[in-house]
Amino acid sequence: MRESAQVPTRVEVRKVLEDLATGAVTRAEASDWARPWIVEVAHRIDDGLVWDALDWLFGADLMISPADYLHGPVDFRSWLVEFDARR
């Protein structure tokens, strides 16, 4: 576990959302980045917006079949818009 890792800030989370929406990072990279804060119970996230965004990012690479993803570029852009609307 990454006990010493700080919960990411809104600025950090937004950057990863933006990078995902623009294709600067892959689905897998975004998911891997968010994973520690979603699956490790050592991290308590009090900011609901950060939690929601980390949850979205963690699910960015979910698949509904061997060849199809659950979420795509339209979803990624929508997540960024929602994040900005709630800031």
Short mmCIF file of C-alpha atoms in Angstrom, two decimals:
data_model
loop_
_atom_site.label_atom_id
_atom_site.label_comp_id
_atom_site.label_asym_id
_atom_site.label_seq_id
_atom_site.Cartn_x
_atom_site.Cartn_y
_atom_site.Cartn_z
CA MET A 1 0.00 0.00 0.00
CA ARG A 2 1.06 3.56 -0.61
CA GLU A 3 0.47 4.78 2.93
CA SER A 4 2.58 7.91 2.50
CA ALA A 5 0.95 8.99 -0.76
CA GLN A 6 -1.21 12.05 -0.53
CA VAL A 7 -4.70 12.01 -1.95
CA PRO A 8 -4.52 13.86 -5.27
CA THR A 9 -5.76 17.41 -5.46
CA ARG A 10 -8.54 18.64 -7.71
CA VAL A 11 -5.89 20.17 -9.96
CA GLU A 12 -4.07 16.84 -10.30
CA VAL A 13 -7.26 14.90 -10.93
CA ARG A 14 -8.46 17.41 -13.51
CA LYS A 15 -5.14 17.15 -15.35
CA VAL A 16 -5.54 13.38 -15.71
CA LEU A 17 -9.16 13.79 -16.83
CA GLU A 18 -8.05 16.35 -19.41
CA ASP A 19 -5.20 14.13 -20.58
CA LEU A 20 -7.61 11.21 -20.97
CA ALA A 21 -10.13 13.35 -22.86
CA THR A 22 -7.45 14.63 -25.25
CA GLY A 23 -5.73 11.28 -25.70
CA ALA A 24 -2.52 12.34 -23.97
CA VAL A 25 -2.87 9.30 -21.70
CA THR A 26 -4.42 5.94 -22.44
CA ARG A 27 -7.41 4.44 -20.68
CA ALA A 28 -5.07 2.00 -18.95
CA GLU A 29 -2.72 4.77 -17.80
CA ALA A 30 -5.62 6.78 -16.34
CA SER A 31 -7.03 3.71 -14.61
CA ASP A 32 -3.66 2.70 -13.22
CA TRP A 33 -3.09 6.22 -11.92
CA ALA A 34 -6.43 6.25 -10.06
CA ARG A 35 -6.23 2.67 -8.80
CA PRO A 36 -4.34 3.22 -5.51
CA TRP A 37 -6.89 5.67 -4.18
CA ILE A 38 -9.87 3.53 -5.13
CA VAL A 39 -8.72 0.08 -4.03
CA GLU A 40 -6.47 0.79 -1.05
CA VAL A 41 -8.46 1.44 2.09
CA ALA A 42 -5.58 3.41 3.60
CA HIS A 43 -6.67 6.47 1.64
CA ARG A 44 -9.63 8.40 2.88
CA ILE A 45 -10.98 10.83 0.32
CA ASP A 46 -13.19 13.51 1.83
CA ASP A 47 -13.69 15.55 -1.34
CA GLY A 48 -16.69 14.10 -3.17
CA LEU A 49 -15.63 15.55 -6.52
CA VAL A 50 -12.16 14.03 -6.26
CA TRP A 51 -13.68 10.69 -5.29
CA ASP A 52 -16.12 10.73 -8.22
CA ALA A 53 -13.40 11.68 -10.70
CA LEU A 54 -11.05 8.99 -9.41
CA ASP A 55 -13.88 6.48 -9.76
CA TRP A 56 -14.46 7.56 -13.37
CA LEU A 57 -10.76 7.34 -14.15
CA PHE A 58 -10.45 3.94 -12.53
CA GLY A 59 -13.25 2.67 -14.76
CA ALA A 60 -11.88 4.19 -17.97
CA ASP A 61 -10.57 0.84 -19.20
CA LEU A 62 -13.57 -1.34 -18.33
CA MET A 63 -14.54 -3.66 -21.13
CA ILE A 64 -17.98 -5.00 -22.06
CA SER A 65 -16.59 -7.62 -24.42
CA PRO A 66 -13.14 -8.77 -25.49
CA ALA A 67 -13.07 -6.03 -28.14
CA ASP A 68 -15.30 -3.26 -26.76
CA TYR A 69 -14.84 -0.72 -24.00
CA LEU A 70 -17.67 0.46 -21.76
CA HIS A 71 -16.52 4.10 -22.01
CA GLY A 72 -15.14 6.07 -24.91
CA PRO A 73 -13.94 9.52 -25.90
CA VAL A 74 -17.41 11.06 -25.60
CA ASP A 75 -17.62 9.81 -22.01
CA PHE A 76 -14.14 11.11 -21.21
CA ARG A 77 -15.02 14.59 -22.46
CA SER A 78 -18.31 14.43 -20.54
CA TRP A 79 -16.47 13.56 -17.34
CA LEU A 80 -14.22 16.59 -17.79
CA VAL A 81 -17.22 18.87 -18.41
CA GLU A 82 -18.99 17.52 -15.33
CA PHE A 83 -15.86 17.92 -13.22
CA ASP A 84 -15.49 21.56 -14.31
CA ALA A 85 -19.18 22.26 -13.70
CA ARG A 86 -18.94 20.99 -10.12
CA ARG A 87 -15.72 22.85 -9.18
#
